[in-house]
Amino acid sequence: MDKNKLSQIVSLCRRRGFIFGGSEIYGGLSSIWDYGPLGARIKKKIKDIWWDKYVTRREDIVGLDSAIIMHRDVFVASGHLEGFADYLVECPNCKKRFRIDKIDKISDGRYLCPECKADINITDNKPKKFNLMLKTNVSASEDNPQEAYLRPETAQGIFANFANVVNVTHKKLPFGIAQIGKAFRNEVTTGNFIFRMKEFDQMEIEYFVKPSDADKLYELWVSDRYSFYTDTLGIKSNNLRKRRHSQDELAHYARACTDIEYNFPFGWSELEGIANRTDYDLRRHAQVSKRDLTYFDEDTKTRYFPYVIEPSSGVDRTFFALICDAYTEENVRGKKRVVLKLKPDISPYQAAVFPLLKNNSGLVELARKVFYGVKNEVSSLYDDTAAIGKLYRRQDEIGTPFCITVDVDSLSDKKVTLRQRDTMVQERIAIDSILGAIKDKLKTIKTS
Ligand code: GAP
């Protein structure tokens, strides 16, 4: 584990306003995080890019926005109520609880408490099942509560609406239903910053296919989703890998599953799972709801449950991987320079405009004019709250690809200095041409 890199990234995210602790002013909540102004921008871009690629531009995939709170029976059908659980053991000494599969075994039936190093004998301290779903009450009466659950995956909202969507869209197989939204899990294993959160966002597609096409389409989705991270988001391919699940690792509903993993500072970990879920979910929902959830195939004039290929990815883990991948430390004239080498369309801003001197009203006025001239076409910010060196450092740290500085000469020669984030190369460009120059460079810029 590269603890140093992880702590540098956590500190950068906090310092620059990407991520804050959830409910921080009240002492915080474990594994619950808020996105600050810059984090919210990147998170929205990730979701927009995904939605644009899979919903807006594809004829065979439609979008959905289903409710977070779902009926208890949804999770009876999906198997979450029975099986979505961790086994926890309590240390007899410090009374803390741990996942039995995550602590060190001393010998048969004996485990080492990771907190106080006491011996945990599981004959005396039997591991208890702990369901990871968050329960709520949707009745107005305390005496007559109606139990409901916050969904632990967006997928179940898609399965529950399968017949509704088919009836209104008349889609033919293969077709997909896509959804971006919150999911909730009362995770026991915490730490590693935003890797495992109790509230997080998923981007999921349930791609319904003829059973005989499932194996082929599963392979296509694995390679499509891998290239989303490399080509669309610009993540380095040497930090990504595909890992196929072995038979004994597969979830009960899956016939095959491949994880796309990222090399986080704490090691290779899952960014996305692509699974062949067979017809398990539709079959189970049909059984429990007693509704007909089969698909009528007009070619063969038969009814059957389609299979489903599910690319399921996490917005927060994608965000985390993007920051880790872009985080760069350089030595510039004996000083450390921290740069986020994000692809320009992922960076929170594409350009920043500064006056060289904030007390010179002529420069401030011209800098604001330049800012207003670019900001509607290139997402930009104006800053005059520090000296120029500090302003550049701030923008490097948040990944802004271009800085425009208005100096005293600008008042007479009507030119500004354009500085590139990655190369730090500076050039003088006429104010009239600055917008066009940035737009041209944005098309060709490469992140290294
Ligand atoms: N519908 C399938 C499903 O939910 P999963 O592997 O449990 O499968 C899919 O989750 C993705 O959701 C993961 O690859 C990860 O990116 C994200 N994810 C899952 N649990 C998470 C958590 N506690 N915190 C942040 N992201 C999480």
XYZ file of N, CA and C in Angstrom, residues 209-219 255 276 307-309:
48
model
N -31.089 -9.745 -23.215
C -30.656 -10.419 -24.443
C -31.336 -11.793 -24.574
N -31.312 -12.330 -25.799
C -31.769 -13.714 -25.971
C -30.764 -14.604 -25.229
N -31.241 -15.628 -24.526
C -30.297 -16.473 -23.776
C -29.147 -16.996 -24.648
N -29.443 -17.284 -25.913
C -28.383 -17.855 -26.764
C -27.323 -16.809 -27.148
N -27.644 -15.522 -26.988
C -26.665 -14.465 -27.332
C -25.872 -13.990 -26.115
N -26.225 -14.513 -24.940
C -25.697 -13.921 -23.710
C -24.168 -13.994 -23.605
N -23.582 -15.138 -23.932
C -22.131 -15.279 -23.751
C -21.373 -14.299 -24.642
N -21.839 -14.173 -25.888
C -21.157 -13.279 -26.849
C -21.296 -11.808 -26.412
N -22.521 -11.425 -26.008
C -22.737 -10.018 -25.641
C -22.033 -9.659 -24.331
N -21.911 -10.633 -23.473
C -21.163 -10.419 -22.221
C -19.721 -10.022 -22.544
N -19.090 -10.754 -23.476
C -17.693 -10.446 -23.850
C -17.607 -9.041 -24.463
N -23.712 -16.214 -13.996
C -23.093 -17.322 -14.737
C -21.648 -16.962 -15.066
N -23.027 -11.688 -16.171
C -24.120 -12.336 -16.882
C -25.039 -12.864 -15.778
N -32.182 -13.204 -20.775
C -31.007 -13.136 -19.913
C -30.611 -11.658 -19.805
N -29.788 -11.365 -18.811
C -29.360 -9.969 -18.682
C -27.841 -9.873 -18.460
N -27.249 -8.967 -19.220
C -25.828 -8.645 -19.016
C -25.814 -7.308 -18.287
